[in-house]
XYZ file of N, CA and C in Angstrom:
429
model
N 11.809 37.667 44.913
C 11.260 38.982 45.116
C 10.201 39.248 44.065
N 9.301 39.994 44.481
C 8.235 40.320 43.552
C 8.629 41.527 42.725
N 7.988 41.687 41.605
C 8.292 42.805 40.699
C 7.985 44.134 41.374
N 6.946 44.178 42.179
C 6.581 45.416 42.867
C 7.656 45.817 43.865
N 8.182 44.870 44.562
C 9.233 45.161 45.541
C 10.514 45.632 44.847
N 10.891 45.046 43.731
C 12.075 45.466 42.972
C 11.914 46.905 42.468
N 10.724 47.219 41.975
C 10.467 48.577 41.515
C 10.626 49.574 42.657
N 10.109 49.234 43.800
C 10.185 50.117 44.970
C 11.641 50.326 45.385
N 12.442 49.302 45.378
C 13.852 49.407 45.746
C 14.610 50.275 44.735
N 14.331 50.109 43.449
C 14.973 50.935 42.433
C 14.589 52.402 42.602
N 13.330 52.646 42.843
C 12.862 54.034 43.029
C 13.536 54.661 44.239
N 13.656 53.925 45.311
C 14.309 54.427 46.518
C 15.780 54.707 46.244
N 16.435 53.836 45.510
C 17.849 54.025 45.188
C 18.045 55.259 44.314
N 17.171 55.460 43.353
C 17.265 56.639 42.480
C 17.053 57.917 43.281
N 16.063 57.943 44.152
C 15.792 59.124 44.981
C 16.965 59.393 45.913
N 17.525 58.355 46.530
C 18.662 58.520 47.450
C 19.882 59.055 46.703
N 20.136 58.542 45.507
C 21.267 59.015 44.705
C 21.071 60.482 44.320
N 19.881 60.841 43.915
C 19.578 62.233 43.554
C 19.744 63.168 44.743
N 19.267 62.745 45.906
C 19.391 63.572 47.115
C 20.852 63.755 47.501
N 21.642 62.692 47.394
C 23.065 62.779 47.722
C 23.775 63.718 46.741
N 23.429 63.633 45.462
C 24.047 64.514 44.466
C 23.674 65.969 44.734
N 22.403 66.206 45.059
C 21.955 67.568 45.356
C 22.665 68.125 46.588
N 22.755 67.331 47.630
C 23.412 67.758 48.859
C 24.897 68.030 48.623
N 25.558 67.182 47.861
C 26.975 67.376 47.542
C 27.199 68.652 46.753
N 26.313 68.931 45.806
C 26.415 70.159 45.017
C 26.178 71.381 45.888
N 25.215 71.314 46.776
C 24.914 72.452 47.649
C 26.085 72.747 48.582
N 26.725 71.722 49.094
C 27.871 71.929 49.986
C 29.045 72.505 49.206
N 29.296 72.004 48.010
C 30.411 72.496 47.206
C 30.185 73.916 46.719
N 28.927 74.309 46.541
C 28.624 75.646 46.027
C 28.639 76.711 47.118
N 28.702 76.313 48.377
C 28.744 77.286 49.462
C 30.044 78.073 49.371
N 29.963 79.403 49.378
C 31.191 80.173 49.245
C 32.121 79.953 50.429
N 33.390 79.833 50.127
C 34.390 79.655 51.177
C 34.647 80.989 51.876
N 34.932 80.925 53.135
C 35.230 82.127 53.909
C 36.716 82.423 53.794
N 37.158 82.832 52.626
C 38.574 83.108 52.393
C 38.928 84.494 52.912
N 40.191 84.665 53.195
C 40.694 85.960 53.617
C 40.481 86.938 52.470
N 39.961 88.110 52.767
C 39.808 89.101 51.703
C 40.470 90.399 52.131
N 41.043 91.079 51.156
C 41.776 92.303 51.434
C 41.345 93.377 50.449
N 41.352 94.583 50.935
C 41.056 95.729 50.102
C 41.792 96.909 50.718
N 42.541 97.632 49.890
C 43.200 98.819 50.406
C 43.400 99.817 49.279
N 43.338 101.090 49.641
C 43.477 102.143 48.649
C 44.256 103.303 49.255
N 44.833 104.104 48.362
C 45.635 105.247 48.775
C 45.195 106.448 47.961
N 44.989 107.569 48.631
C 44.797 108.825 47.917
C 45.848 109.801 48.432
N 45.711 111.057 48.142
C 46.762 111.998 48.543
C 46.725 112.302 50.039
N 45.629 111.990 50.709
C 45.485 112.321 52.131
C 45.631 111.136 53.073
N 45.193 109.933 52.619
C 45.112 108.818 53.569
C 45.236 107.473 52.863
N 45.449 106.454 53.691
C 45.422 105.067 53.233
C 44.262 104.378 53.953
N 43.422 103.664 53.201
C 42.282 102.944 53.773
C 42.536 101.451 53.624
N 42.361 100.714 54.719
C 42.614 99.279 54.723
C 41.368 98.567 55.242
N 40.942 97.523 54.511
C 39.801 96.708 54.930
C 40.198 95.246 54.758
N 40.324 94.542 55.866
C 40.695 93.130 55.864
C 39.578 92.348 56.544
N 39.116 91.274 55.914
C 38.033 90.476 56.493
C 38.344 88.986 56.387
N 37.654 88.226 57.197
C 37.731 86.765 57.229
C 39.121 86.245 57.573
N 39.824 86.950 58.417
C 41.108 86.465 58.921
C 40.856 85.671 60.202
N 41.860 85.003 60.698
C 41.728 84.122 61.861
C 41.164 84.863 63.073
N 40.170 84.250 63.711
C 39.592 84.777 64.945
C 40.384 84.301 66.164
N 41.078 83.167 66.020
C 41.780 82.579 67.152
C 43.220 83.060 67.282
N 43.880 83.289 66.168
C 45.295 83.664 66.196
C 45.462 85.112 65.775
N 46.518 85.752 66.304
C 46.789 87.147 65.953
C 47.307 87.250 64.526
N 46.791 88.241 63.809
C 47.265 88.600 62.478
C 48.000 89.923 62.631
N 49.140 90.075 61.985
C 49.950 91.299 62.130
C 49.769 92.196 60.909
N 49.683 93.507 61.150
C 49.539 94.496 60.093
C 50.538 95.616 60.309
N 51.270 95.982 59.258
C 52.221 97.090 59.315
C 51.966 97.993 58.112
N 51.879 99.305 58.360
C 51.709 100.289 57.293
C 52.834 101.304 57.401
N 53.534 101.519 56.279
C 54.599 102.514 56.240
C 54.350 103.469 55.078
N 54.835 104.693 55.240
C 54.724 105.699 54.181
C 56.036 106.452 54.112
N 56.686 106.409 52.972
C 57.958 107.096 52.809
C 59.024 106.594 53.766
N 58.993 105.312 54.099
C 59.971 104.739 55.008
C 59.643 104.931 56.483
N 58.597 105.704 56.813
C 58.199 105.906 58.212
C 57.020 104.990 58.543
N 57.119 104.340 59.679
C 56.052 103.443 60.102
C 54.875 104.263 60.628
N 53.700 104.064 60.021
C 52.490 104.756 60.466
C 51.683 103.915 61.445
N 51.742 102.585 61.272
C 50.943 101.699 62.115
C 51.581 100.317 62.148
N 51.651 99.741 63.341
C 52.058 98.343 63.533
C 51.126 97.801 64.605
N 50.267 96.866 64.219
C 49.271 96.358 65.157
C 48.946 94.904 64.833
N 48.207 94.291 65.726
C 47.687 92.955 65.459
C 46.171 93.021 65.571
N 45.512 92.108 64.884
C 44.049 92.082 64.894
C 43.579 90.647 64.765
N 42.338 90.433 65.144
C 41.702 89.129 64.996
C 40.427 89.318 64.184
N 40.253 88.491 63.185
C 39.026 88.515 62.394
C 39.006 89.580 61.317
N 38.798 90.841 61.721
C 38.644 91.924 60.768
C 39.441 93.151 61.187
N 39.750 93.979 60.196
C 40.416 95.251 60.448
C 39.918 96.254 59.417
N 39.420 97.400 59.888
C 38.948 98.478 59.016
C 39.479 99.784 59.583
N 40.248 100.512 58.793
C 40.768 101.779 59.303
C 41.232 102.664 58.163
N 41.110 103.972 58.388
C 41.629 104.980 57.469
C 42.678 105.762 58.244
N 43.896 105.816 57.703
C 45.011 106.449 58.397
C 45.509 107.618 57.568
N 45.614 108.783 58.203
C 46.085 109.978 57.512
C 47.556 109.847 57.156
N 47.898 110.337 55.988
C 49.288 110.347 55.536
C 49.923 111.688 55.881
N 51.242 111.709 56.074
C 51.905 112.994 56.317
C 51.849 113.848 55.047
N 51.920 115.160 55.232
C 51.952 116.047 54.070
C 53.195 115.738 53.259
N 53.051 115.800 51.935
C 54.182 115.490 51.076
C 54.111 116.322 49.799
N 55.301 116.666 49.279
C 55.391 117.474 48.064
C 55.773 116.637 46.853
N 56.087 115.369 47.058
C 56.381 114.416 45.993
C 55.528 113.184 46.219
N 55.409 112.337 45.176
C 54.678 111.083 45.366
C 55.285 110.327 46.533
N 54.422 109.724 47.330
C 54.849 109.052 48.554
C 54.547 107.560 48.446
N 55.561 106.681 48.540
C 55.279 105.245 48.510
C 54.656 104.799 49.837
N 53.532 104.089 49.727
C 52.815 103.580 50.900
C 52.802 102.060 50.804
N 53.269 101.391 51.868
C 53.334 99.927 51.887
C 52.453 99.362 52.989
N 51.801 98.263 52.667
C 50.983 97.528 53.632
C 51.498 96.095 53.645
N 51.694 95.567 54.847
C 52.165 94.186 54.993
C 51.282 93.483 56.013
N 50.757 92.314 55.634
C 49.904 91.522 56.524
C 50.522 90.148 56.686
N 50.680 89.725 57.937
C 51.132 88.372 58.246
C 49.960 87.657 58.892
N 49.370 86.725 58.148
C 48.208 85.981 58.641
C 48.641 85.008 59.730
N 47.884 84.955 60.801
C 48.225 84.098 61.923
C 47.942 82.632 61.688
N 47.015 82.322 60.771
C 46.622 80.932 60.586
C 47.420 80.200 59.511
N 47.934 80.923 58.516
C 48.673 80.249 57.455
C 49.433 81.297 56.642
N 50.704 81.045 56.387
C 51.526 82.003 55.643
C 51.047 82.229 54.215
N 50.286 81.302 53.665
C 49.817 81.508 52.297
C 48.821 82.659 52.203
N 48.264 83.107 53.349
C 47.358 84.250 53.356
C 48.084 85.553 53.680
N 49.372 85.479 53.950
C 50.166 86.686 54.201
C 50.436 87.376 52.868
N 50.545 88.697 52.888
C 50.793 89.444 51.658
C 51.365 90.819 51.977
N 51.884 91.459 50.960
C 52.356 92.837 51.094
C 52.182 93.523 49.750
N 52.100 94.840 49.801
C 51.926 95.605 48.576
C 52.353 97.043 48.779
N 52.666 97.713 47.677
C 53.071 99.115 47.712
C 52.304 99.876 46.645
N 51.814 101.051 47.022
C 51.137 101.952 46.093
C 51.714 103.344 46.291
N 51.476 104.220 45.325
C 51.981 105.593 45.391
C 50.850 106.551 45.769
N 51.144 107.408 46.732
C 50.196 108.456 47.105
C 50.547 109.699 46.298
N 49.612 110.204 45.505
C 49.916 111.395 44.717
C 49.997 112.636 45.612
N 50.564 113.678 45.046
C 50.634 114.955 45.755
C 49.250 115.591 45.689
N 48.789 116.113 46.804
C 47.478 116.753 46.840
C 47.520 118.060 46.056
N 46.497 118.262 45.270
C 46.386 119.522 44.542
C 46.036 120.601 45.550
N 46.870 121.619 45.614
C 46.568 122.704 46.546
C 45.697 123.711 45.833
N 44.784 124.270 46.577
C 43.914 125.284 46.004
C 44.732 126.533 45.765
N 44.394 127.266 44.718
C 45.134 128.503 44.464
C 44.872 129.450 45.625
N 45.931 130.079 46.093
C 45.739 130.936 47.260
C 44.803 132.081 46.937
N 43.843 132.257 47.811
C 42.906 133.363 47.609
C 43.519 134.623 48.214
N 43.195 135.770 47.646
C 43.778 136.999 48.184
C 43.350 137.190 49.631
N 44.300 137.625 50.419
C 44.016 137.863 51.823
C 43.232 139.164 51.928
N 42.103 139.123 52.610
C 41.335 140.366 52.735
C 42.117 141.375 53.580
N 42.074 142.593 53.149
C 42.761 143.634 53.915
C 41.886 144.038 55.073
N 42.538 144.206 56.177
C 41.792 144.594 57.361
C 41.577 146.103 57.323
N 40.385 146.494 57.605
C 40.107 147.926 57.659
C 39.217 148.199 58.851
N 39.529 149.249 59.508
C 38.700 149.668 60.643
C 37.663 150.644 60.118
N 36.461 150.503 60.613
C 35.418 151.429 60.187
C 35.719 152.844 60.670
N 36.452 152.961 61.792
C 36.764 154.275 62.342
C 37.825 155.006 61.518
N 38.631 154.254 60.761
C 39.710 154.898 60.025
C 39.247 155.485 58.703
N 38.007 155.198 58.336
C 37.494 155.754 57.097
C 37.330 157.261 57.281
N 37.914 158.040 56.375
C 37.804 159.489 56.556
C 36.354 159.929 56.468
N 36.002 160.775 57.366
C 34.648 161.297 57.359
C 34.612 162.502 56.423
N 33.464 162.765 55.842
C 33.398 163.913 54.937
C 33.699 165.204 55.698
N 34.470 166.043 55.060
C 34.801 167.301 55.719
C 33.639 168.273 55.568
N 33.300 168.919 56.651
C 32.168 169.864 56.539
C 32.582 171.075 55.694
N 31.684 171.490 54.944
C 31.956 172.683 54.149
C 31.342 173.903 54.844
N 32.082 174.908 54.877
C 31.552 176.127 55.512
C 31.056 177.051 54.419
N 29.894 177.596 54.641
C 29.397 178.497 53.619
C 30.223 179.780 53.590
N 30.494 180.251 52.446
C 31.241 181.482 52.382
C 30.371 182.672 52.106
């Protein structure tokens, strides 16, 4: 082989190795489409946002508040909903349970406390008055 041909083969091998390394890094750096969950509770409602769950298999979702079931449903792919909580005078435990259809390792459950809503101080009730009931001025008679 000639020296020129050997140089060309080495250059090609170096470029091919670099391209393979770049491609491997780009594939590994692509974010995975993992199941993601987000949920919050305030004194009025529970908000649930679930994304990247199985599109092919049913995923089960159950929400309870104070031992009462508020929602039991199945979904595919995504679930976004805000559910009103019943009125309560004490902190209310709210539980969310998800059973992933594609793999149990993505199933989860959690419990949070819903605080008692601050009630506004009662405003005085306006008294009803009829305009006709207002006493009219009494006429004075000249003496």
